[in-house]
Coordinates of C-alpha atoms in Angstrom, one line a residue:
M1 CA 11.6 4.4 -54.3
E2 CA 14.4 4.8 -56.3
V3 CA 14.3 6.0 -60.1
S4 CA 17.0 4.4 -62.6
M5 CA 15.6 5.0 -66.1
I6 CA 18.0 7.9 -67.6
G7 CA 15.8 10.0 -69.7
S8 CA 12.4 7.9 -68.3
S9 CA 9.5 10.6 -68.8
Q10 CA 7.4 9.1 -66.5
A11 CA 9.9 9.2 -63.9
K12 CA 9.9 13.0 -64.6
I13 CA 6.3 12.8 -64.0
W14 CA 6.5 10.8 -61.0
K15 CA 8.7 13.1 -59.3
T16 CA 7.0 15.8 -60.6
D17 CA 3.6 14.9 -59.2
L18 CA 5.7 14.2 -55.8
A19 CA 6.9 17.6 -55.7
Y20 CA 3.7 19.2 -55.8
R21 CA 2.1 16.9 -53.2
E22 CA 5.1 18.2 -51.0
L23 CA 4.3 22.0 -51.5
G24 CA 0.0 21.3 -50.8
F25 CA -0.8 20.9 -54.3
S26 CA -3.1 17.8 -56.3
D27 CA -1.3 18.9 -59.5
L28 CA -0.7 21.2 -62.2
K29 CA -4.3 22.3 -62.0
G30 CA -3.5 23.7 -58.4
V31 CA -0.3 25.4 -59.1
G32 CA -2.3 27.8 -61.6
K33 CA -5.2 28.2 -59.3
V34 CA -2.8 30.3 -57.3
F35 CA -1.2 32.3 -60.0
S36 CA -4.7 33.2 -61.2
A37 CA -6.0 34.7 -57.4
K38 CA -4.9 38.3 -56.2
S39 CA -2.2 38.5 -53.7
R40 CA -1.2 41.9 -53.4
V41 CA -1.6 42.3 -49.8
C42 CA 0.8 45.4 -48.6
F43 CA 1.8 46.3 -45.2
E44 CA 3.8 48.8 -43.6
Q45 CA 7.2 49.1 -44.7
S46 CA 8.5 48.4 -41.4
P47 CA 12.3 46.8 -40.9
R48 CA 10.9 44.1 -38.5
W49 CA 8.3 43.4 -41.0
R50 CA 10.5 43.3 -43.8
K51 CA 12.8 40.8 -42.2
A52 CA 9.6 38.8 -41.4
R53 CA 8.4 38.6 -44.8
V54 CA 11.3 37.3 -46.2
R55 CA 11.7 34.3 -43.6
F56 CA 7.8 33.5 -44.9
A57 CA 9.0 33.4 -48.6
L58 CA 11.8 31.1 -48.0
K59 CA 9.9 28.6 -45.8
A60 CA 7.8 27.9 -48.8
V61 CA 10.8 25.9 -50.4
Q62 CA 11.8 24.2 -47.1
S63 CA 11.3 20.9 -49.2
E64 CA 14.5 18.7 -49.7
P65 CA 16.3 19.0 -52.8
L66 CA 16.5 16.2 -55.7
R67 CA 19.3 13.7 -54.9
S68 CA 20.5 13.1 -57.8
E69 CA 22.0 9.6 -56.5
K70 CA 18.7 8.9 -56.4
V71 CA 16.7 10.1 -59.2
S72 CA 19.2 9.8 -62.1
V73 CA 17.2 11.6 -64.5
C74 CA 17.8 14.8 -62.7
T75 CA 21.5 14.6 -63.2
R76 CA 21.1 15.0 -67.2
R77 CA 22.4 18.2 -68.5
S78 CA 19.6 20.7 -69.7
K79 CA 21.5 21.9 -72.7
S80 CA 20.5 19.9 -75.8
H81 CA 22.6 18.8 -78.4
D82 CA 23.0 22.1 -80.0
G83 CA 24.0 23.5 -77.3
V84 CA 21.0 25.5 -76.4
R85 CA 20.1 26.6 -72.7
L86 CA 16.7 26.8 -71.9
F87 CA 15.3 28.9 -69.1
V88 CA 11.6 30.1 -68.3
G89 CA 10.5 33.7 -67.4
L90 CA 9.0 34.4 -64.0
P91 CA 5.3 36.3 -63.4
L92 CA 6.4 39.8 -64.2
D93 CA 5.1 40.6 -60.7
A94 CA 6.8 37.9 -58.9
V95 CA 7.8 40.6 -56.8
S96 CA 4.9 42.8 -55.3
D97 CA 4.6 46.5 -55.4
C98 CA 5.3 46.6 -51.7
N99 CA 8.4 44.2 -52.0
A100 CA 6.8 40.6 -51.3
V101 CA 7.0 37.1 -53.1
N102 CA 3.9 37.1 -55.1
H103 CA 2.4 33.5 -55.1
A104 CA 5.4 32.3 -53.3
K105 CA 4.1 28.6 -53.1
A106 CA 3.3 28.4 -56.8
I107 CA 6.4 29.3 -57.7
A108 CA 8.2 27.1 -55.6
A109 CA 6.2 24.2 -56.9
G110 CA 6.9 25.7 -60.4
L111 CA 10.4 25.8 -60.0
K112 CA 10.5 22.2 -59.0
A113 CA 8.9 21.5 -61.9
L114 CA 10.9 23.2 -64.2
K115 CA 14.1 21.7 -62.7
L116 CA 12.7 18.1 -63.0
L117 CA 11.6 18.8 -67.0
G118 CA 15.6 19.6 -67.4
V119 CA 15.0 23.2 -67.7
E120 CA 18.4 25.1 -67.2
G121 CA 16.9 28.1 -65.1
V122 CA 14.7 30.8 -64.5
E123 CA 14.7 34.6 -65.5
L124 CA 13.4 37.3 -63.1
P125 CA 12.2 40.9 -64.0
V126 CA 13.7 43.6 -61.2
W127 CA 11.8 46.5 -61.2
W128 CA 13.3 49.9 -60.5
G129 CA 9.7 51.2 -59.5
I130 CA 9.6 48.6 -56.7
V131 CA 13.3 48.4 -55.5
E132 CA 13.6 52.1 -55.8
K133 CA 10.3 53.3 -55.1
E134 CA 10.0 55.7 -52.8
A135 CA 13.1 58.1 -52.5
M136 CA 16.4 58.2 -54.5
G137 CA 19.4 55.9 -53.4
K138 CA 17.3 54.1 -50.7
Y139 CA 16.9 50.5 -51.9
E140 CA 14.4 47.4 -51.1
W141 CA 15.9 44.2 -52.6
S142 CA 14.1 41.7 -49.7
G143 CA 11.6 40.2 -52.1
Y144 CA 14.1 39.7 -54.8
L145 CA 16.7 38.3 -52.8
A146 CA 14.0 35.7 -51.2
L147 CA 13.2 34.8 -55.1
A148 CA 17.2 34.1 -55.8
E149 CA 17.4 32.3 -52.9
M150 CA 14.4 30.1 -53.9
V151 CA 16.1 29.6 -57.1
Q152 CA 19.1 28.5 -55.3
K153 CA 18.1 25.9 -53.5
V154 CA 16.3 24.1 -56.3
G155 CA 19.4 24.2 -58.4
L156 CA 18.2 26.5 -61.0
K157 CA 20.3 28.9 -63.0
L158 CA 19.2 32.8 -62.6
H159 CA 19.0 35.6 -65.5
V160 CA 18.2 38.8 -63.9
S161 CA 16.4 41.3 -66.2
L162 CA 17.0 45.0 -64.9
C163 CA 13.6 47.0 -65.9
F164 CA 13.8 50.6 -65.8
H165 CA 10.8 50.8 -67.4
A166 CA 6.8 50.8 -66.2
S167 CA 4.4 48.2 -66.8
K168 CA 0.9 48.9 -67.8
Q169 CA -0.3 45.3 -67.2
P170 CA 0.6 44.2 -64.6
K171 CA 0.7 47.7 -63.1
I172 CA 4.2 48.5 -62.4
S173 CA 4.9 52.1 -62.1
L174 CA 8.6 54.6 -62.3
P175 CA 9.5 54.9 -59.0
K176 CA 7.3 57.4 -57.5
W177 CA 10.3 59.8 -56.8
V178 CA 10.8 59.8 -60.8
S179 CA 7.0 60.3 -61.4
R180 CA 6.8 63.4 -59.0
I181 CA 9.8 64.9 -61.0
G182 CA 8.0 64.2 -64.2
E183 CA 4.7 65.6 -63.4
S184 CA 6.2 69.2 -63.0
Q185 CA 9.0 68.1 -65.7
P186 CA 7.1 66.6 -68.5
G187 CA 9.9 67.3 -70.8
I188 CA 12.2 63.7 -69.2
F189 CA 9.6 61.6 -71.5
F190 CA 9.4 60.9 -75.2
T191 CA 7.1 62.6 -76.7
D192 CA 5.4 62.2 -80.1
R193 CA 4.0 64.8 -82.8
A194 CA 0.7 65.7 -81.3
G195 CA 2.7 66.6 -77.9
Q196 CA 1.5 63.3 -76.0
H197 CA 4.0 62.0 -73.8
Y198 CA 4.7 58.3 -73.0
K199 CA 5.4 58.3 -69.4
E200 CA 6.6 54.2 -68.8
C201 CA 10.5 55.3 -69.3
L202 CA 12.5 58.6 -69.5
S203 CA 13.3 59.7 -73.2
L204 CA 17.0 59.1 -74.4
A205 CA 17.8 62.7 -74.6
V206 CA 18.0 63.1 -70.8
G207 CA 20.6 60.5 -70.4
D208 CA 23.3 62.5 -69.9
L209 CA 21.3 65.6 -67.9
P210 CA 20.9 66.4 -64.4
V211 CA 17.3 66.0 -64.4
L212 CA 16.5 63.6 -61.7
D213 CA 17.1 66.0 -58.9
G214 CA 20.7 67.2 -59.9
K215 CA 21.6 63.6 -61.2
T216 CA 21.2 62.0 -64.7
P217 CA 19.3 59.1 -65.1
I218 CA 22.8 57.3 -66.0
Q219 CA 24.1 58.2 -62.8
A220 CA 20.9 57.0 -61.3
Y221 CA 21.3 53.5 -63.4
H222 CA 24.8 53.1 -62.6
E223 CA 24.0 53.8 -58.8
F224 CA 21.0 51.1 -59.2
C225 CA 23.3 48.7 -60.6
E226 CA 25.9 48.8 -58.0
S227 CA 23.8 48.5 -55.7
F228 CA 22.4 45.3 -57.2
K229 CA 25.8 43.7 -57.8
S230 CA 26.8 44.7 -54.0
S231 CA 23.7 42.9 -52.8
F232 CA 23.0 39.9 -54.9
S233 CA 27.0 39.2 -54.4
P234 CA 26.6 35.5 -53.0
F235 CA 24.5 34.6 -56.0
M236 CA 26.7 36.0 -59.0
G237 CA 28.3 34.0 -61.0
S238 CA 26.8 30.7 -59.7
T239 CA 23.1 31.4 -59.4
I240 CA 23.0 34.7 -61.3
T241 CA 24.6 33.9 -64.8
G242 CA 23.3 36.4 -66.9
I243 CA 22.2 40.0 -66.5
S244 CA 20.0 41.8 -69.3
M245 CA 20.2 45.5 -69.0
G246 CA 17.1 47.5 -69.8
L247 CA 17.4 49.5 -72.8
G248 CA 14.0 51.2 -73.0
P249 CA 10.4 50.7 -73.5
D250 CA 9.7 47.1 -72.2
G251 CA 13.2 46.5 -71.8
E252 CA 14.1 47.0 -75.4
L253 CA 16.5 49.1 -77.5
R254 CA 13.7 51.4 -79.6
Y255 CA 11.6 54.1 -79.0
P256 CA 8.0 54.0 -77.9
S257 CA 6.8 54.1 -81.5
H258 CA 3.8 51.7 -81.3
H259 CA 2.2 52.5 -77.8
R260 CA -0.9 54.2 -79.2
Q261 CA -2.2 51.6 -81.7
A262 CA -5.9 51.5 -82.5
K263 CA -7.3 48.4 -80.1
S264 CA -9.8 47.7 -83.0
N265 CA -7.1 47.8 -85.8
K266 CA -5.8 44.4 -86.4
I267 CA -3.3 45.2 -88.7
P268 CA -0.6 46.9 -87.0
G269 CA 0.3 50.6 -88.1
V270 CA 3.5 51.9 -88.9
G271 CA 3.9 53.7 -85.8
E272 CA 5.2 57.2 -85.0
F273 CA 8.6 58.9 -84.5
Q274 CA 9.4 59.9 -80.9
C275 CA 11.3 63.1 -81.3
Y276 CA 9.2 66.0 -79.6
D277 CA 10.3 66.4 -76.1
K278 CA 12.2 69.7 -76.0
N279 CA 15.6 67.8 -75.4
M280 CA 15.4 66.2 -78.4
L281 CA 14.2 68.6 -80.2
S282 CA 17.5 70.8 -79.0
I283 CA 19.5 68.1 -80.3
L284 CA 18.2 67.7 -83.7
K285 CA 18.1 71.7 -84.0
Q286 CA 22.0 72.1 -83.3
H287 CA 22.6 68.9 -85.5
A288 CA 21.0 70.7 -88.5
E289 CA 23.0 73.8 -87.9
A290 CA 25.8 72.1 -87.7
T291 CA 25.2 70.1 -90.9
G292 CA 24.5 73.6 -92.3
N293 CA 20.6 72.9 -92.9
P294 CA 18.9 74.7 -90.0
L295 CA 15.7 74.1 -91.6
W296 CA 15.9 70.3 -90.9
G297 CA 16.1 70.7 -87.2
L298 CA 12.3 72.1 -86.8
G299 CA 11.1 68.4 -86.2
G300 CA 10.2 65.1 -87.1
P301 CA 8.9 64.1 -90.9
H302 CA 5.7 66.3 -91.5
D303 CA 4.5 63.9 -93.6
A304 CA 4.5 61.0 -91.9
P305 CA 1.3 58.8 -91.1
T306 CA 0.2 58.5 -87.2
Y307 CA 0.4 55.5 -85.4
D308 CA -2.1 52.9 -86.6
Q309 CA -2.0 53.9 -90.3
S310 CA -0.7 52.2 -93.3
P311 CA 2.4 53.3 -95.3
N312 CA 0.5 54.7 -98.0
S313 CA -1.8 56.8 -96.3
N314 CA 0.6 59.8 -96.1
N315 CA 3.5 60.5 -98.3
F316 CA 6.6 60.0 -96.5
F317 CA 6.9 56.0 -96.4
R318 CA 5.0 55.8 -100.3
E319 CA 6.1 52.9 -101.7
D320 CA 6.8 54.9 -105.3
G321 CA 8.2 58.2 -104.7
G322 CA 8.3 58.6 -100.8
S323 CA 9.8 61.1 -99.4
W324 CA 11.9 58.6 -97.1
E325 CA 14.7 58.6 -99.8
S326 CA 15.1 62.2 -99.9
P327 CA 18.1 63.8 -98.8
Y328 CA 16.4 65.1 -95.6
A329 CA 15.0 61.8 -94.7
D330 CA 18.4 60.6 -94.8
F331 CA 19.7 63.3 -92.2
F332 CA 16.9 62.8 -90.1
L333 CA 16.4 58.6 -89.9
S334 CA 20.4 58.7 -89.9
W335 CA 20.1 61.2 -86.8
Y336 CA 17.2 59.2 -85.1
S337 CA 18.7 55.8 -85.3
N338 CA 22.3 57.1 -84.1
Q339 CA 20.7 58.7 -81.2
L340 CA 19.2 55.2 -80.0
I341 CA 22.7 53.4 -80.7
S342 CA 24.6 56.0 -78.6
H343 CA 21.8 55.6 -76.1
G344 CA 21.9 51.7 -76.4
N345 CA 26.1 52.1 -76.2
R346 CA 25.8 54.0 -72.8
L347 CA 23.8 51.6 -71.0
L348 CA 25.5 48.4 -72.3
S349 CA 28.9 50.1 -71.7
L350 CA 27.9 51.0 -68.1
A351 CA 26.2 47.2 -67.3
S352 CA 29.6 45.8 -68.8
S353 CA 32.1 47.8 -66.8
I354 CA 29.6 47.3 -63.4
F355 CA 29.1 43.3 -64.1
S356 CA 32.6 42.7 -66.0
E357 CA 34.2 40.9 -62.6
T358 CA 31.0 38.7 -61.7
A359 CA 30.9 36.1 -64.4
A360 CA 27.8 36.9 -65.3
T361 CA 27.3 37.6 -68.8
V362 CA 25.8 40.8 -70.2
Y363 CA 22.8 41.1 -72.5
G364 CA 20.9 43.8 -73.9
K365 CA 17.1 43.0 -76.1
V366 CA 16.8 44.5 -79.8
P367 CA 13.1 44.5 -81.2
L368 CA 11.5 42.5 -83.9
M369 CA 9.6 45.0 -85.6
H370 CA 8.5 42.9 -88.0
S371 CA 5.2 44.6 -89.6
W372 CA 5.7 46.3 -93.3
Y373 CA 8.9 44.6 -93.5
R374 CA 8.1 43.3 -97.0
T375 CA 7.9 47.2 -98.3
R376 CA 11.0 48.9 -99.7
S377 CA 10.9 51.5 -96.7
H378 CA 10.3 49.1 -93.4
P379 CA 8.3 51.9 -91.9
S380 CA 7.9 50.2 -88.6
E381 CA 11.6 49.8 -87.9
L382 CA 11.9 53.2 -89.0
T383 CA 10.1 54.9 -86.4
A384 CA 11.1 52.5 -83.4
G385 CA 14.8 54.0 -84.4
Y386 CA 16.3 51.2 -86.6
Y387 CA 17.1 52.8 -90.2
N388 CA 16.8 49.5 -92.1
T389 CA 15.4 49.8 -95.6
S390 CA 15.5 47.1 -98.9
S391 CA 18.4 49.3 -99.8
R392 CA 20.2 49.5 -96.3
D393 CA 21.4 47.4 -93.4
G394 CA 20.6 49.3 -90.3
Y395 CA 21.8 46.4 -88.2
E396 CA 25.4 46.5 -88.8
A397 CA 25.8 49.5 -86.3
V398 CA 23.8 47.8 -83.6
A399 CA 25.4 44.8 -83.8
E400 CA 28.9 46.5 -83.7
M401 CA 27.8 48.4 -80.8
F402 CA 27.1 45.0 -78.7
A403 CA 30.4 43.4 -79.9
R404 CA 32.1 46.6 -79.1
N405 CA 30.9 46.4 -75.4
S406 CA 31.1 42.2 -75.5
C407 CA 27.4 42.0 -75.2
K408 CA 25.1 39.1 -76.2
M409 CA 21.8 40.2 -77.9
I410 CA 18.3 39.0 -77.3
L411 CA 15.6 38.8 -80.0
P412 CA 12.1 38.1 -78.9
G413 CA 9.4 36.5 -81.7
M414 CA 11.2 33.4 -82.5
D415 CA 7.6 31.8 -82.6
L416 CA 6.4 33.8 -85.2
S417 CA 6.5 33.0 -88.7
A418 CA 4.8 35.1 -92.0
E419 CA 1.9 32.6 -92.7
H420 CA 0.3 33.6 -89.4
Q421 CA 0.5 37.2 -89.8
P422 CA -1.8 39.3 -91.5
N423 CA -1.3 39.6 -95.1
E424 CA -2.2 43.0 -95.2
S425 CA 0.9 43.9 -92.8
L426 CA 3.2 42.5 -95.4
S427 CA 5.0 41.0 -92.4
S428 CA 8.1 38.6 -92.2
P429 CA 9.1 37.7 -88.8
E430 CA 11.6 34.9 -90.3
L431 CA 13.2 37.4 -92.9
L432 CA 13.8 40.2 -90.4
L433 CA 15.3 37.4 -87.8
A434 CA 17.9 36.6 -90.5
D435 CA 18.5 39.9 -91.5
I436 CA 19.6 40.8 -87.5
R437 CA 21.3 37.4 -87.1
A438 CA 23.3 37.8 -90.3
S439 CA 24.6 41.4 -88.6
C440 CA 25.2 39.5 -85.7
R441 CA 27.2 37.0 -87.1
K442 CA 29.5 39.3 -89.0
H443 CA 30.5 41.1 -85.8
G444 CA 30.6 38.0 -84.0
V445 CA 27.6 38.7 -81.4
D446 CA 25.7 35.6 -79.6
V447 CA 22.1 35.8 -80.5
S448 CA 19.8 34.7 -77.4
G449 CA 15.8 34.3 -78.1
Q450 CA 12.3 34.7 -76.3
N451 CA 8.8 33.8 -77.9
S452 CA 6.2 36.7 -78.2
S453 CA 3.9 35.6 -75.5
A454 CA 3.2 32.5 -73.6
S455 CA 0.1 31.9 -75.7
V456 CA 2.4 31.2 -78.5
A457 CA 1.5 31.9 -82.3
P458 CA 0.1 29.0 -84.1
G459 CA 2.5 26.9 -85.0
G460 CA 5.0 28.7 -82.9
M461 CA 6.4 25.5 -80.9
E462 CA 7.7 24.5 -84.0
Q463 CA 8.6 27.2 -85.5
I464 CA 11.0 27.9 -81.7
R465 CA 12.3 24.8 -82.5
K466 CA 13.7 25.8 -86.0
N467 CA 15.2 29.0 -84.6
L468 CA 17.2 26.8 -82.0
L469 CA 18.4 24.3 -83.5
G470 CA 21.0 23.3 -86.2
E471 CA 22.5 26.5 -88.2
N472 CA 20.0 28.4 -86.2
A473 CA 21.5 27.6 -83.1
V474 CA 21.2 30.4 -80.4
D475 CA 23.4 30.9 -77.0
L476 CA 19.8 31.1 -74.9
F477 CA 16.3 30.7 -75.0
T478 CA 13.9 32.3 -72.7
Y479 CA 10.6 31.0 -72.9
Q480 CA 7.8 33.4 -71.5
R481 CA 6.5 33.3 -69.2
M482 CA 5.2 31.4 -66.1
G483 CA 1.7 31.7 -64.7
A484 CA -1.9 30.5 -64.6
Y485 CA -2.1 29.4 -68.7
F486 CA 1.6 28.2 -68.7
F487 CA 0.6 25.2 -66.3
S488 CA -3.0 25.1 -67.8
P489 CA -4.0 21.9 -68.8
E490 CA -4.2 23.7 -72.3
H491 CA -0.3 24.2 -72.3
F492 CA 2.1 22.6 -70.4
P493 CA 1.8 19.2 -71.9
S494 CA 2.5 20.7 -75.3
F495 CA 5.7 22.9 -73.0
T496 CA 6.5 19.5 -71.8
G497 CA 6.9 18.0 -75.4
F498 CA 8.7 21.0 -76.6
V499 CA 11.4 20.6 -73.8
R500 CA 11.5 17.2 -75.0
S501 CA 12.2 17.8 -78.4
L502 CA 14.8 20.0 -77.6
H503 CA 16.5 17.0 -75.8
Q504 CA 15.9 14.5 -78.3
P505 CA 15.4 16.4 -81.6
E506 CA 14.6 12.9 -83.2
L507 CA 11.3 12.4 -81.2
E508 CA 8.5 14.3 -81.9
S509 CA 5.9 14.4 -79.8
D510 CA 3.4 12.0 -82.0
D511 CA 6.0 9.2 -81.5
L512 CA 5.9 9.5 -77.7
P513 CA 4.1 6.2 -76.0
K514 CA 0.3 5.9 -75.6
E515 CA 1.2 5.5 -71.4
E516 CA 3.3 8.6 -71.6
K517 CA 1.1 11.1 -73.5
E518 CA -1.7 9.8 -70.9
A519 CA 0.3 10.3 -68.0
L520 CA 0.9 13.8 -69.7
H521 CA -2.9 14.6 -69.6
V522 CA -3.8 17.2 -66.9
S523 CA -7.6 17.4 -66.5
S524 CA -9.0 20.8 -67.8
E525 CA -10.8 23.3 -65.8
S526 CA -12.2 26.6 -66.7
G527 CA -11.8 30.0 -65.3
V528 CA -8.1 29.5 -65.3
H529 CA -6.9 32.9 -66.8
M530 CA -2.7 34.2 -66.9
Q531 CA -1.8 37.4 -65.6
A532 CA -0.8 39.2 -68.7
A533 CA 2.8 39.6 -69.8

């Protein structure tokens, strides 16, 4: 049977159903069930098993690639009229702790579905704690290589995120050898005012210190990137078109200022400054003495609130008369933000130099700390390391740093709007997004986007469209993230409508013919849960 109607949604649905049947699924519901299942079975890490595991993973995609001469719908460009390239994130645990592909069959079916919908590619998180798990310099790429080949065979592009941090859900740790060093040297981790350590990434203050068995973290990251480039050379520039360099917590360029928020508190607090590990304090002390104010180098602001408190609960961020406007605060906040920017510069410079000849574009992720944006002090941004207030532009220097390294910037939260935020948080995602974008335009930095979560905020799909098309056009948008919920009857039909709206901006989902709506319908079933992303 041949399909000749270019752009026919029914043709896409027919071919998508066929793809599932080829892989042993009756429909999307079956894909979702596999993503929900637990499949973390590890085996002895012998070379013989590693080779067998790769062969097994690749067999999941042995179906024939789609023929463009027979299915003309698949020859459509995945770019929209405004040039938006759409990617979808693969599960955070797409590769297991023992370097096997998780849910290989479901991922293969999902890749086919995305290809048929007109998505350009997928984003793959590559974890330091999985690849270099056991010992420094001992890299195991087999699971990720298997996934790269799956993506290549389907005909999608691949954007790789190099993750030098840990994850709580799903549980993905730092390399074991790094954690062992941290047990005896907790000063390698960020530390707050109460002396609590954040152990999901290394403190930026140790970047150039030989704290990893004689090597610096920058050297460790450099060697990891070199090994990645060498191991994935057959895919670079052809399948792998983009590489995000991990810059801190959750891969973002920021301090872990909000990691101890009270779960019962629906209103986000201001966060805490993370400058109390011994190395940060040493740098601060030296800087204070060099500027002639030695007493300013004893620590961070003593009158700042704690993690889950509001700006007015203490004096530092107070709207009227707060000490954030004092000479001391300007000294501290300038130093604190400059340390973060210098850290970002080292890592983006490293990535740019390594991948400059691969034809893959280097990206870095900047957070959208939008809570309390409508106050004068912008406390959530200040504790995260962005000296941005109602009277000071804190993103100029960040954008300039990205431009200097010829890197593109990823901004999350493009599904968020102020009307769906708690009024008490004085939040404005749209205004902050516009603020950052203005700095990027000034310095010629291309912006890429992400949504905040797979569940998407109320009105989030339309908000994403506003942030992608017209004068807000972005270079690339990555929709987060594939999993059981992504393919659920509650979600996937709306995602297909979203993809169609990018291809055909003039066509709204309510305007679809009745038969196409019915064809997109997937019968609902309870008990499908998504791995948190």
